Coordinates of C-alpha atoms and ligand atoms in Angstrom, one line a residue:
X1 CA 117.3 -56.6 -45.8
X2 CA 114.6 -57.5 -48.3
X3 CA 115.6 -58.1 -51.8
X4 CA 113.7 -55.0 -53.0
X5 CA 116.4 -52.9 -51.2
X6 CA 119.5 -54.6 -52.5
X7 CA 121.5 -53.2 -55.5
X8 CA 124.5 -54.7 -57.0
X9 CA 126.7 -52.5 -59.1
X10 CA 130.3 -51.8 -60.2
X11 CA 132.3 -49.0 -61.4
X12 CA 134.0 -49.2 -64.8
X13 CA 136.5 -46.7 -66.1
X14 CA 139.6 -46.1 -68.1
X15 CA 142.8 -46.2 -66.0
X16 CA 143.2 -43.1 -63.9
X17 CA 139.8 -41.7 -64.4
X18 CA 139.2 -42.0 -60.7
X19 CA 137.6 -45.3 -60.0
X20 CA 139.3 -46.0 -56.7
X21 CA 138.9 -42.5 -55.5
X22 CA 135.1 -42.6 -56.2
X23 CA 135.0 -46.0 -54.5
X24 CA 136.6 -44.5 -51.4
X25 CA 134.1 -41.6 -51.4
X26 CA 131.2 -44.0 -51.6
X27 CA 132.6 -45.9 -48.6
X28 CA 133.1 -42.7 -46.6
X29 CA 129.7 -41.3 -47.5
X30 CA 127.9 -44.4 -46.4
X31 CA 130.0 -44.5 -43.2
X32 CA 131.8 -47.8 -44.1
X33 CA 135.1 -46.1 -43.5
X34 CA 136.1 -42.9 -41.7
X35 CA 136.2 -39.8 -43.7
X36 CA 139.6 -38.6 -44.9
X37 CA 141.4 -41.7 -43.9
X38 CA 144.0 -40.0 -46.1
X39 CA 143.7 -40.3 -49.7
X40 CA 144.8 -43.9 -49.5
X41 CA 142.6 -46.0 -51.6
X42 CA 141.0 -48.6 -49.4
X43 CA 139.9 -51.1 -52.1
X44 CA 143.2 -51.3 -53.9
X45 CA 145.1 -53.7 -51.7
X46 CA 148.1 -54.9 -53.6
X47 CA 151.2 -52.9 -53.6
X48 CA 151.5 -53.0 -57.3
X49 CA 148.1 -51.5 -57.5
X50 CA 149.0 -48.6 -55.3
X51 CA 152.3 -48.0 -57.2
X52 CA 150.9 -48.2 -60.7
X53 CA 147.6 -46.7 -59.7
X54 CA 145.7 -49.5 -61.4
X55 CA 143.3 -52.0 -60.1
X56 CA 144.4 -55.6 -60.7
X57 CA 142.4 -57.8 -58.4
X58 CA 138.8 -57.1 -57.9
X59 CA 137.9 -56.0 -54.4
X60 CA 134.5 -55.6 -53.1
X61 CA 132.4 -54.0 -50.4
X62 CA 128.8 -53.9 -49.1
X63 CA 127.5 -50.5 -48.2
X64 CA 124.5 -49.5 -46.2
X65 CA 122.8 -46.4 -47.5
X66 CA 119.7 -44.7 -46.2
X67 CA 117.1 -43.1 -48.5
X68 CA 113.8 -41.7 -47.3
X69 CA 114.2 -43.5 -44.0
X70 CA 114.9 -46.9 -45.6
X71 CA 118.1 -48.8 -45.5
X72 CA 119.5 -50.1 -48.8
X73 CA 122.3 -52.6 -49.1
X74 CA 124.5 -51.5 -52.0
X75 CA 127.0 -54.2 -53.1
X76 CA 129.9 -52.4 -54.8
X77 CA 131.7 -55.0 -56.9
X78 CA 135.0 -53.7 -57.8
X79 CA 136.3 -54.9 -61.2
X80 CA 139.8 -55.0 -62.6
X81 CA 140.3 -52.0 -64.8
X82 CA 141.9 -53.7 -67.8
X83 CA 140.5 -55.9 -70.5
X84 CA 143.5 -58.3 -70.0
X85 CA 141.2 -59.3 -67.2
X86 CA 138.0 -59.2 -69.2
X87 CA 137.2 -62.7 -68.0
X88 CA 137.3 -61.4 -64.4
X89 CA 135.5 -58.2 -65.4
X90 CA 132.7 -60.2 -67.0
X91 CA 132.5 -62.5 -64.0
X92 CA 132.2 -59.6 -61.7
X93 CA 129.6 -57.9 -64.0
X94 CA 127.5 -61.1 -64.0
X95 CA 126.8 -60.5 -60.3
X96 CA 125.6 -56.9 -61.1
X97 CA 122.5 -55.4 -62.5
X98 CA 124.1 -52.0 -63.2
X99 CA 127.4 -50.1 -63.6
X100 CA 128.7 -46.6 -63.1
X101 CA 130.5 -45.7 -66.3
X102 CA 133.0 -43.2 -65.0
X103 CA 134.7 -40.8 -67.4
X104 CA 137.3 -38.1 -66.8
X105 CA 135.8 -34.8 -67.8
X106 CA 139.1 -33.6 -69.0
X107 CA 140.5 -36.7 -70.8
X108 CA 137.1 -37.7 -72.2
X109 CA 136.3 -41.1 -73.5
X110 CA 139.3 -43.4 -73.8
X111 CA 139.9 -46.8 -75.3
X112 CA 139.1 -48.7 -72.1
X113 CA 135.9 -46.7 -71.6
X114 CA 134.7 -48.1 -74.9
X115 CA 135.8 -51.7 -74.2
X116 CA 134.2 -51.5 -70.7
X117 CA 131.0 -50.0 -72.0
X118 CA 130.5 -52.8 -74.5
X119 CA 131.2 -55.4 -71.8
X120 CA 128.5 -53.9 -69.6
X121 CA 126.1 -53.3 -72.5
X122 CA 126.6 -56.9 -73.7
X123 CA 125.7 -58.1 -70.1
X124 CA 122.4 -56.1 -70.4
X125 CA 123.3 -53.9 -67.5
X126 CA 121.9 -50.5 -66.6
X127 CA 124.6 -47.9 -67.3
X128 CA 124.9 -44.8 -65.1
X129 CA 127.2 -42.3 -66.9
X130 CA 129.2 -40.2 -64.5
X131 CA 131.7 -37.5 -65.3
X132 CA 134.5 -37.2 -62.8
X133 CA 137.1 -34.4 -62.1
X134 CA 134.8 -31.5 -62.9
X135 CA 136.9 -29.5 -60.5
X136 CA 139.8 -29.5 -63.0
X137 CA 140.5 -26.3 -64.8
X138 CA 140.5 -28.0 -68.2
X139 CA 137.4 -30.0 -67.6
X140 CA 135.0 -29.9 -70.5
X141 CA 131.8 -31.8 -69.4
X142 CA 129.9 -30.6 -72.5
X143 CA 132.4 -32.0 -74.9
X144 CA 132.5 -35.3 -73.0
X145 CA 128.7 -35.5 -72.9
X146 CA 128.7 -35.2 -76.7
X147 CA 131.2 -38.0 -77.0
X148 CA 129.0 -40.2 -74.9
X149 CA 126.0 -39.3 -77.0
X150 CA 127.7 -39.9 -80.3
X151 CA 129.4 -43.2 -79.3
X152 CA 126.9 -44.8 -77.0
X153 CA 123.7 -42.9 -77.5
X154 CA 123.7 -41.7 -73.9
X155 CA 121.3 -38.8 -73.2
X156 CA 123.2 -35.8 -71.8
X157 CA 120.5 -35.3 -69.2
X158 CA 121.3 -38.7 -67.6
X159 CA 124.9 -37.8 -67.0
X160 CA 125.9 -37.0 -63.4
X161 CA 128.9 -34.6 -62.9
X162 CA 131.1 -35.1 -59.8
X163 CA 134.4 -34.5 -58.3
X164 CA 135.5 -37.6 -56.5
X165 CA 138.5 -35.9 -55.2
X166 CA 136.6 -33.1 -53.5
X167 CA 133.6 -35.4 -52.6
X168 CA 131.3 -33.3 -54.7
X169 CA 127.9 -34.7 -55.8
X170 CA 128.6 -38.2 -54.4
X171 CA 125.1 -38.3 -53.0
X172 CA 123.6 -38.1 -56.5
X173 CA 125.7 -41.1 -57.5
X174 CA 124.3 -43.2 -54.6
X175 CA 120.7 -42.0 -55.3
X176 CA 121.1 -42.9 -58.9
X177 CA 122.3 -46.4 -57.9
X178 CA 119.2 -46.9 -55.8
X179 CA 116.8 -45.4 -58.4
X180 CA 118.2 -46.7 -61.7
X181 CA 119.8 -50.1 -60.9
X182 CA 117.2 -52.9 -61.1
X183 CA 116.4 -55.1 -58.1
X184 CA 118.3 -58.4 -58.4
X185 CA 116.3 -61.4 -59.4
X186 CA 116.9 -63.9 -56.7
X187 CA 115.0 -66.7 -55.0
X188 CA 115.5 -67.0 -51.3
X189 CA 113.4 -70.2 -50.9
X190 CA 115.1 -72.2 -53.7
X191 CA 118.2 -74.5 -53.0
X192 CA 121.4 -72.6 -52.5
X193 CA 123.4 -71.5 -55.6
X194 CA 126.3 -69.1 -55.5
X195 CA 128.6 -67.7 -58.2
X196 CA 132.3 -67.5 -57.4
X197 CA 133.5 -64.3 -59.0
X198 CA 136.9 -63.8 -57.4
X199 CA 139.2 -65.7 -55.1
X200 CA 142.3 -64.9 -53.0
X201 CA 144.6 -66.8 -50.8
X202 CA 145.0 -66.4 -47.1
X203 CA 148.0 -67.9 -45.3
X204 CA 145.8 -69.3 -42.5
X205 CA 142.4 -70.0 -44.0
X206 CA 143.5 -71.1 -47.5
X207 CA 141.5 -69.9 -50.5
X208 CA 138.7 -67.4 -49.8
X209 CA 136.1 -67.2 -52.6
X210 CA 134.1 -64.1 -53.2
X211 CA 130.6 -65.4 -53.8
X212 CA 127.4 -63.8 -55.0
X213 CA 124.4 -65.8 -53.5
X214 CA 121.9 -66.1 -56.3
X215 CA 119.4 -68.4 -54.6
X216 CA 118.7 -69.8 -51.1
X217 CA 121.1 -69.4 -48.3
X218 CA 124.3 -71.0 -47.0
X219 CA 125.6 -71.3 -43.4
X220 CA 128.8 -72.2 -41.6
X221 CA 129.0 -76.0 -41.4
X222 CA 127.2 -76.7 -44.6
X223 CA 128.8 -79.1 -47.1
X224 CA 129.0 -77.5 -50.5
X225 CA 130.1 -78.7 -53.9
X226 CA 131.6 -76.7 -56.8
X227 CA 129.6 -77.6 -59.9
X228 CA 132.3 -77.8 -62.5
X229 CA 135.1 -78.9 -60.3
X230 CA 132.9 -81.5 -58.5
X231 CA 134.8 -81.1 -55.3
X232 CA 133.1 -80.9 -51.9
X233 CA 134.0 -78.8 -48.9
X234 CA 132.7 -77.9 -45.5
X235 CA 132.2 -74.1 -45.0
X236 CA 134.4 -72.9 -42.2
X237 CA 133.9 -69.2 -42.4
X238 CA 131.5 -66.7 -43.9
X239 CA 131.9 -63.0 -43.9
X240 CA 130.6 -59.7 -45.2
X241 CA 132.9 -57.1 -46.5
X242 CA 132.2 -53.7 -45.1
X243 CA 134.9 -53.4 -46.5
X244 CA 136.7 -55.0 -43.6
X245 CA 135.6 -58.5 -42.9
X246 CA 132.5 -59.0 -40.6
X247 CA 132.1 -62.7 -39.8
X248 CA 128.5 -64.0 -40.1
X249 CA 126.8 -67.3 -39.6
X250 CA 124.7 -67.2 -42.8
X251 CA 124.5 -65.6 -46.2
X252 CA 121.2 -65.2 -48.1
X253 CA 120.3 -64.6 -51.6
X254 CA 121.2 -61.1 -52.9
X255 CA 124.2 -60.9 -50.6
X256 CA 127.9 -61.0 -51.5
X257 CA 130.3 -62.6 -49.0
X258 CA 133.6 -64.3 -48.5
X259 CA 133.5 -68.0 -48.2
X260 CA 136.3 -70.0 -46.6
X261 CA 136.3 -73.7 -46.8
X262 CA 139.9 -74.8 -46.5
X263 CA 140.6 -75.0 -50.2
X264 CA 144.3 -75.3 -50.7
X265 CA 144.7 -73.8 -54.2
X266 CA 142.9 -71.2 -56.2
X267 CA 142.6 -73.8 -58.9
X268 CA 139.9 -75.4 -56.8
X269 CA 137.9 -72.2 -56.6
X270 CA 137.4 -71.6 -60.3
X271 CA 136.1 -68.2 -61.1
X272 CA 132.8 -68.5 -62.8
X273 CA 131.9 -71.8 -61.1
X274 CA 128.7 -72.4 -59.2
X275 CA 128.6 -73.5 -55.6
X276 CA 125.6 -75.6 -54.3
X277 CA 124.6 -77.7 -51.4
X278 CA 126.1 -81.1 -51.8
X279 CA 122.7 -82.8 -51.5
X280 CA 121.0 -80.7 -54.2
X281 CA 120.9 -81.2 -57.9
X282 CA 121.1 -77.8 -59.6
X283 CA 121.6 -76.1 -62.9
X284 CA 124.8 -74.1 -63.0
X285 CA 124.5 -70.3 -63.0
X286 CA 126.1 -69.7 -66.3
X287 CA 128.2 -71.1 -69.1
X288 CA 131.7 -71.5 -67.7
X289 CA 134.7 -70.8 -69.7
X290 CA 138.1 -71.1 -67.9
X291 CA 140.5 -68.2 -68.3
X292 CA 142.7 -68.8 -71.3
X293 CA 146.2 -67.5 -71.4
X294 CA 147.1 -65.5 -74.5
X295 CA 150.7 -64.5 -73.8
X296 CA 153.6 -66.8 -72.8
X297 CA 157.1 -66.1 -71.4
X298 CA 159.9 -68.2 -70.1
X299 CA 161.1 -67.4 -66.6
X300 CA 164.5 -68.3 -65.2
X301 CA 166.4 -67.5 -62.0
X302 CA 169.3 -65.1 -62.5
X303 CA 171.3 -67.7 -60.8
X304 CA 170.5 -71.4 -60.5
X305 CA 171.1 -71.3 -56.8
X306 CA 167.9 -69.2 -56.6
X307 CA 165.8 -71.9 -58.3
X308 CA 164.1 -73.2 -55.2
X309 CA 163.2 -69.6 -54.0
X310 CA 161.9 -68.6 -57.4
X311 CA 159.7 -71.8 -57.5
X312 CA 158.2 -71.1 -54.2
X313 CA 157.5 -67.4 -55.1
X314 CA 155.8 -68.5 -58.3
X315 CA 153.7 -71.0 -56.4
X316 CA 152.6 -68.5 -53.9
X317 CA 151.7 -65.9 -56.5
X318 CA 149.7 -68.4 -58.6
X319 CA 147.8 -69.4 -55.5
X320 CA 146.4 -65.9 -55.6
X321 CA 146.0 -65.7 -59.4
X322 CA 144.5 -68.8 -60.9
X323 CA 144.7 -67.3 -64.4
X324 CA 148.5 -67.9 -64.6
X325 CA 149.5 -71.2 -66.1
X326 CA 152.8 -72.8 -65.2
X327 CA 154.8 -75.4 -67.1
X328 CA 158.3 -76.5 -66.4
X329 CA 160.7 -75.4 -69.0
X330 CA 164.4 -75.9 -69.5
X331 CA 166.9 -74.3 -71.6
X332 CA 170.5 -75.5 -72.1
X333 CA 171.6 -71.9 -71.8
X334 CA 169.5 -70.6 -69.0
X335 CA 169.0 -73.9 -67.1
X336 CA 165.9 -74.9 -65.3
X337 CA 163.0 -72.6 -65.4
X338 CA 159.3 -72.3 -66.2
X339 CA 157.0 -71.3 -69.0
X340 CA 154.2 -69.1 -67.8
X341 CA 151.0 -68.2 -69.5
X342 CA 149.2 -64.9 -68.9
X343 CA 145.9 -63.3 -69.9
X344 CA 147.7 -60.4 -71.6
X345 CA 150.6 -58.0 -71.4
X346 CA 149.5 -56.1 -68.4
X347 CA 148.9 -59.3 -66.5
X348 CA 152.4 -60.4 -67.3
X349 CA 153.9 -57.1 -66.2
X350 CA 152.0 -57.1 -63.0
X351 CA 153.1 -60.7 -62.2
X352 CA 156.8 -59.9 -62.8
X353 CA 156.5 -56.8 -60.8
X354 CA 154.9 -58.7 -57.9
X355 CA 157.7 -61.2 -58.0
X356 CA 160.2 -58.5 -57.6
X357 CA 158.4 -56.5 -55.0
X358 CA 156.7 -59.1 -52.8
X359 CA 159.4 -61.8 -53.1
X360 CA 162.5 -59.8 -54.0
X361 CA 163.0 -62.2 -56.9
X362 CA 165.4 -61.1 -59.6
X363 CA 164.4 -63.3 -62.5
X364 CA 165.0 -63.4 -66.2
X365 CA 161.8 -63.1 -68.2
X366 CA 162.1 -63.8 -71.9
X367 CA 160.3 -61.8 -74.6
X368 CA 156.6 -62.7 -74.7
X369 CA 155.3 -65.0 -77.3
X370 CA 151.8 -66.1 -78.3
X371 CA 150.1 -69.4 -79.1
X372 CA 149.9 -70.3 -82.7
X373 CA 147.5 -72.9 -84.0
X374 CA 148.7 -75.4 -86.7
X375 CA 146.7 -77.8 -88.8
X376 CA 148.9 -80.8 -89.6
X377 CA 148.7 -82.8 -92.8
X378 CA 146.7 -85.9 -92.3
X379 CA 148.6 -89.0 -91.2
X380 CA 147.3 -92.4 -90.1
X381 CA 148.1 -91.4 -86.4
X382 CA 146.3 -88.0 -86.3
X383 CA 143.3 -89.2 -88.3
X384 CA 142.9 -91.9 -85.7
X385 CA 143.1 -89.7 -82.6
X386 CA 142.0 -86.4 -84.1
X387 CA 145.2 -84.5 -83.3
X388 CA 145.4 -82.7 -86.6
X389 CA 145.2 -79.3 -84.9
X390 CA 148.0 -78.5 -82.4
X391 CA 148.9 -75.4 -80.4
X392 CA 152.4 -74.1 -80.3
X393 CA 153.8 -71.3 -78.2
X394 CA 157.4 -72.4 -78.0
X395 CA 159.4 -72.2 -81.3
X396 CA 161.4 -75.2 -80.2
X397 CA 158.3 -77.3 -80.6
X398 CA 157.3 -76.0 -84.0
X399 CA 157.0 -79.0 -86.3
X400 CA 158.8 -79.6 -89.6
X401 CA 157.2 -77.4 -92.3
X402 CA 156.6 -80.4 -94.5
X403 CA 154.1 -81.8 -92.0
X404 CA 152.1 -78.6 -91.7
X405 CA 149.0 -78.0 -93.7
X406 CA 148.0 -74.6 -92.4
X407 CA 149.2 -72.1 -89.8
X408 CA 146.9 -69.8 -87.9
X409 CA 147.6 -67.0 -85.4
X410 CA 145.7 -65.2 -82.7
X411 CA 144.1 -61.9 -83.7
X412 CA 142.8 -59.1 -81.4
X413 CA 140.4 -56.3 -82.1
X414 CA 142.2 -53.2 -81.0
X415 CA 140.6 -49.8 -80.2
X416 CA 142.7 -46.7 -80.4
X417 CA 141.4 -43.3 -79.4
X418 CA 143.6 -40.4 -80.4
X419 CA 143.6 -36.6 -81.2
X420 CA 143.2 -36.6 -85.0
X421 CA 146.5 -34.9 -85.6
X422 CA 148.4 -38.1 -84.7
X423 CA 146.3 -40.3 -87.0
X424 CA 148.8 -40.5 -89.9
X425 CA 151.7 -42.1 -88.0
X426 CA 149.4 -44.3 -86.0
X427 CA 147.8 -45.7 -89.1
X428 CA 151.3 -46.4 -90.6
X429 CA 152.3 -48.2 -87.4
X430 CA 149.2 -50.4 -87.5
X431 CA 149.9 -51.2 -91.2
X432 CA 153.5 -52.0 -90.5
X433 CA 152.2 -54.4 -87.8
X434 CA 149.9 -56.1 -90.3
X435 CA 146.8 -54.4 -89.0
X436 CA 143.5 -54.3 -90.9
X437 CA 141.4 -51.3 -90.4
X438 CA 137.8 -52.1 -89.4
X439 CA 136.5 -48.7 -88.4
X440 CA 137.3 -45.1 -88.0
X441 CA 134.9 -42.7 -86.3
X442 CA 135.1 -39.1 -85.3
X443 CA 134.0 -39.0 -81.7
X444 CA 134.2 -35.2 -81.6
X445 CA 135.8 -32.3 -83.5
X446 CA 139.4 -33.3 -82.7
X447 CA 139.3 -37.0 -81.7
X448 CA 139.0 -40.2 -83.6
X449 CA 138.4 -43.8 -82.7
X450 CA 140.2 -46.3 -84.9
X451 CA 139.5 -50.0 -84.8
X452 CA 142.0 -52.5 -86.1
X453 CA 142.3 -56.2 -86.4
X454 CA 145.8 -56.9 -85.3
X455 CA 147.8 -60.1 -84.9
X456 CA 148.4 -60.5 -81.2
X457 CA 152.1 -61.1 -81.7
X458 CA 152.5 -57.7 -83.2
X459 CA 151.2 -55.9 -80.1
X460 CA 153.0 -57.9 -77.4
X461 CA 156.2 -56.1 -78.0
X462 CA 156.2 -52.4 -77.3
X463 CA 153.1 -51.6 -79.3
X464 CA 151.7 -49.5 -76.4
X465 CA 155.0 -47.6 -75.9
X466 CA 155.3 -46.8 -79.6
X467 CA 151.7 -45.6 -79.7
X468 CA 152.3 -43.3 -76.7
X469 CA 155.5 -41.9 -78.3
X470 CA 153.8 -41.3 -81.7
X471 CA 150.9 -39.4 -80.0
X472 CA 152.9 -37.5 -77.3
X473 CA 151.1 -39.7 -74.8
X474 CA 147.6 -38.8 -75.9
X475 CA 146.4 -41.9 -77.6
X476 CA 144.9 -44.8 -75.6
X477 CA 144.7 -48.4 -76.6
X478 CA 142.7 -51.4 -75.6
X479 CA 142.2 -54.8 -77.2
X480 CA 140.0 -57.9 -77.0
X481 CA 140.5 -61.4 -78.2
X482 CA 139.2 -61.9 -81.8
X483 CA 140.0 -65.6 -82.4
X484 CA 142.4 -67.3 -84.9
X485 CA 143.0 -66.5 -88.5
X486 CA 145.0 -68.2 -91.2
X487 CA 148.4 -66.6 -91.6
X488 CA 151.7 -67.6 -93.3
X489 CA 154.0 -68.4 -90.3
X490 CA 157.4 -70.0 -90.4
X491 CA 160.0 -71.0 -87.9
X492 CA 163.1 -68.8 -88.1
X493 CA 166.0 -70.8 -87.0
X494 CA 169.3 -69.4 -85.8
X495 CA 172.3 -71.6 -86.5
X496 CA 175.8 -71.3 -85.0
X497 CA 178.3 -73.2 -87.2
X498 CA 175.4 -75.1 -88.8
X499 CA 173.8 -76.2 -85.5
X500 CA 170.3 -74.9 -84.7
X501 CA 170.0 -73.1 -81.4
X502 CA 166.4 -73.6 -80.5
X503 CA 166.3 -71.0 -77.8
X504 CA 167.1 -68.3 -80.3
X505 CA 164.6 -69.4 -82.8
X506 CA 161.3 -67.6 -83.3
X507 CA 158.0 -68.0 -85.1
X508 CA 157.5 -65.2 -87.4
X509 CA 155.3 -64.1 -90.3
X510 CA 156.9 -64.9 -93.6
X511 CA 157.1 -61.3 -94.6
X512 CA 159.1 -60.5 -91.5
X513 CA 161.5 -63.5 -91.7
X514 CA 164.2 -61.7 -93.7
X515 CA 164.3 -58.5 -91.5
X516 CA 164.1 -60.3 -88.1
X517 CA 166.7 -62.9 -89.2
X518 CA 169.0 -60.1 -90.4
X519 CA 168.6 -58.2 -87.1
X520 CA 169.2 -61.3 -85.0
X521 CA 172.3 -62.3 -86.9
X522 CA 173.8 -58.8 -86.6
X523 CA 173.1 -58.6 -82.9
X524 CA 174.6 -62.0 -82.2
X525 CA 177.7 -61.0 -84.2
X526 CA 178.1 -58.0 -82.0
X527 CA 177.6 -59.7 -78.7
X528 CA 179.1 -63.1 -79.0
X529 CA 182.7 -62.8 -77.9
X530 CA 185.4 -64.1 -80.3
X531 CA 186.4 -67.6 -79.6
X532 CA 189.2 -70.0 -80.6
X533 CA 187.1 -71.2 -83.5
X534 CA 185.5 -69.3 -86.3
X535 CA 181.7 -69.0 -85.9
X536 CA 179.2 -68.7 -88.7
X537 CA 175.9 -67.1 -87.5
X538 CA 173.0 -67.9 -89.8
X539 CA 169.3 -67.3 -89.9
X540 CA 167.3 -69.8 -91.9
X541 CA 163.7 -70.6 -92.8
X542 CA 162.8 -74.2 -93.9
X543 CA 166.4 -75.0 -94.5
X544 CA 167.1 -71.8 -96.5
X545 CA 169.6 -69.4 -95.2
X546 CA 168.4 -65.8 -95.2
X547 CA 171.2 -64.0 -93.4
X548 CA 174.7 -64.8 -92.4
X549 CA 177.6 -63.1 -90.5
X550 CA 181.0 -64.4 -89.4
X551 CA 182.8 -64.1 -86.1
X552 CA 186.5 -64.5 -86.8
X553 CA 188.5 -66.8 -84.6
X554 CA 190.4 -65.3 -81.7
X555 CA 194.0 -66.2 -82.3
X556 CA 196.0 -64.6 -79.6
X557 CA 196.9 -66.6 -76.5
X558 CA 196.2 -64.5 -73.5
X559 CA 199.4 -65.5 -71.9
X560 CA 201.6 -65.0 -74.9
X561 CA 202.8 -61.6 -73.9
X562 CA 203.7 -62.9 -70.5
X563 CA 206.4 -65.3 -71.4
X564 CA 209.3 -64.6 -69.2
X565 CA 207.2 -62.6 -66.9
X566 CA 206.1 -63.3 -63.4
X567 CA 204.8 -66.8 -63.0
X568 CA 202.3 -65.9 -60.3
X569 CA 200.8 -63.3 -62.6
X570 CA 200.5 -65.8 -65.3
X571 CA 198.8 -68.3 -63.0
X572 CA 196.4 -65.7 -61.9
X573 CA 195.5 -64.8 -65.4
X574 CA 194.8 -68.5 -66.3
X575 CA 192.7 -68.8 -63.1
X576 CA 190.6 -65.8 -64.1
X577 CA 190.1 -67.2 -67.5
X578 CA 188.9 -70.5 -66.0
X579 CA 186.5 -68.7 -63.7
X580 CA 185.2 -66.9 -66.8
X581 CA 184.6 -70.2 -68.5
X582 CA 182.4 -71.4 -65.7
X583 CA 179.8 -68.7 -66.5
X584 CA 179.9 -69.8 -70.1
X585 CA 177.4 -72.2 -71.6
X586 CA 178.1 -74.8 -74.2
X587 CA 175.7 -74.3 -77.0
X588 CA 176.1 -76.0 -80.4
X589 CA 179.7 -76.8 -79.3
X590 CA 180.4 -73.1 -78.8
X591 CA 180.7 -71.6 -75.4
X592 CA 178.5 -68.5 -75.0
X593 CA 178.2 -66.3 -72.0
X594 CA 174.9 -66.7 -70.2
X595 CA 174.4 -62.9 -70.5
X596 CA 174.3 -63.2 -74.3
X597 CA 171.2 -65.2 -74.0
X598 CA 169.6 -63.0 -71.5
X599 CA 170.3 -60.1 -73.8
X600 CA 168.9 -61.7 -76.9
X601 CA 165.9 -63.4 -75.2
X602 CA 164.8 -60.3 -73.4
X603 CA 164.4 -58.3 -76.7
Ligands
GTP1 P1 142.5 -47.7 -61.8 O1 142.6 -48.3 -60.5 O2 143.7 -47.9 -62.6 O3 141.2 -47.9 -62.5 O4 142.6 -46.1 -61.6 P2 141.5 -45.3 -61.0 O5 140.5 -45.1 -62.0 O6 141.1 -46.0 -59.7 O7 142.1 -43.9 -60.6 P3 142.3 -43.2 -59.2 O8 141.1 -43.3 -58.3 O9 143.6 -43.9 -58.6 O10 142.6 -41.8 -59.6 C1 143.6 -41.4 -60.5 C2 144.1 -40.0 -60.2 O11 143.1 -39.0 -60.4 C3 144.5 -39.8 -58.8 O12 145.7 -39.0 -58.8 C4 143.4 -39.1 -58.1 O13 143.8 -38.3 -57.1 C5 142.8 -38.2 -59.3 N1 141.4 -37.9 -59.2 C6 140.4 -38.8 -58.9 N2 139.2 -38.1 -58.8 C7 139.5 -36.8 -59.1 C8 138.7 -35.6 -59.1 O14 137.5 -35.6 -59.0 N3 139.4 -34.5 -59.4 C9 140.7 -34.4 -59.6 N4 141.3 -33.2 -59.8 N5 141.5 -35.5 -59.5 C10 140.9 -36.7 -59.3

């Protein structure tokens, strides 16, 4: 197919606005899949995606569509629906010239609609606005058209109204793709250059990279090199996705295909990297920034005997998801484990859910934390090797306050869309979480869009749930990375009888130290069982105690009552006590049940 008849596009939408349903209809309409193959969404492959109804991993298909007797090749590039994956979204978008901006005609514009619009807009893509679900009784296309106009300056006459569910008006969507999306600029005679925009792992063929061929062509047997990675591979398989794989011998510029070349790990197929023929010297396709994890959590097996199984499950999952970073972590209380880095909250949730569902792993995942940036006071050493800035995501590694010059924390720009009657409580919540309002816009008579700069650490724990509760489920939220800002951070230490327990410590903003410290101490008082010795539980910052509670010693001997009683019963009781002790962990010379830690670390 000549380049003039190729179109590359994707669908962007807020969760549940019907992206997968529309993708299925497009596939049916162009004959790529049989009609009514049930309502099961063909492009969403992972079980988590089906269950949660969200798209996590981008899936892609090439469609053939005939207009006025001419065949067009429409490459539908499916993007993950959430900005946690904004890196993947923008990679996928960089292979497109246009997007379908899909909005629910009942729900209207939501937070992710806004975030996705700006991603597409920033990539200079043609935007085709489409209202979905016009079959719904409460659909109000007029109102939503006005929202699109006031927020994005979209002319209501350009908006296409469809029902993906009923298959209504799908044809106009395809026609608009052909008419409005620009022809890709490619060069078929130049040396081969291909952009890797997604990768997955296949048990038999190793890593499969999804590649957009920008220039030239590539065939089975060619030796290719990845530009940033500088590794070379021989191409074993090439296929088109229609959406099932169709093996081909060659891919040419303008096409999208799956490239298999026996890579062993997804870390070798870096998303955003450029592939080229090993003999050619080329310019890479775009600036390449590796995915940067924003949220970290410790992961431990429920039981140390499952350590090996958990390790292998994590390895397999990360083969498929190169954005997860893995470091070994240990904790005297929880044993051997790992510290994982994720792109965001949803990414973390999806990962732990996949561990559970696909590998039946029952793991302990600690409360998420973020990465702080610290500027250290100049010393001879760091002046020499330039290590005056360090990144810390583990409170145990937070340096002594006397050595720190400045502390900075990661900030996000959050977008909230809500019916205006919930605005008061939402604004209070954002203020409580140290948010700074940047913008408030009415998007129609009863809805507002609020934009806040918020510290990432304030949204990682139940921000979304609280927002939903405050707004009876009507508010939506999305956020994007907004860099680091100076902030007064301290390490809150928890001490048991004067010994710091690093696993219980936390990095907090100074204004929260007192409250958090108090809460921790009270909780520990309630859950640590009484022991033979008196325990003082303290929370301290920079050596200063902020809160203290006591757990009185446990004086009674369990067997005291049994003197003169049955000996076997007494032995049994002692044996039980010994077994109980095995589950205990010695921390700061005090034995604590492992469950105590699980309890505290999860919250
Ligand atoms: P993500 O994968 O998270 O982006 O969700 P999605 O946008 O793919 O949503 P999906 O296609 O899964 O649709 C969400 C829900 O809306 C499903 O229950 C669909 O059946 C329903 N739905 C989709 N299109 C229509 C429509 O035109 N009319 C009605 N009434 N329901 C629809």
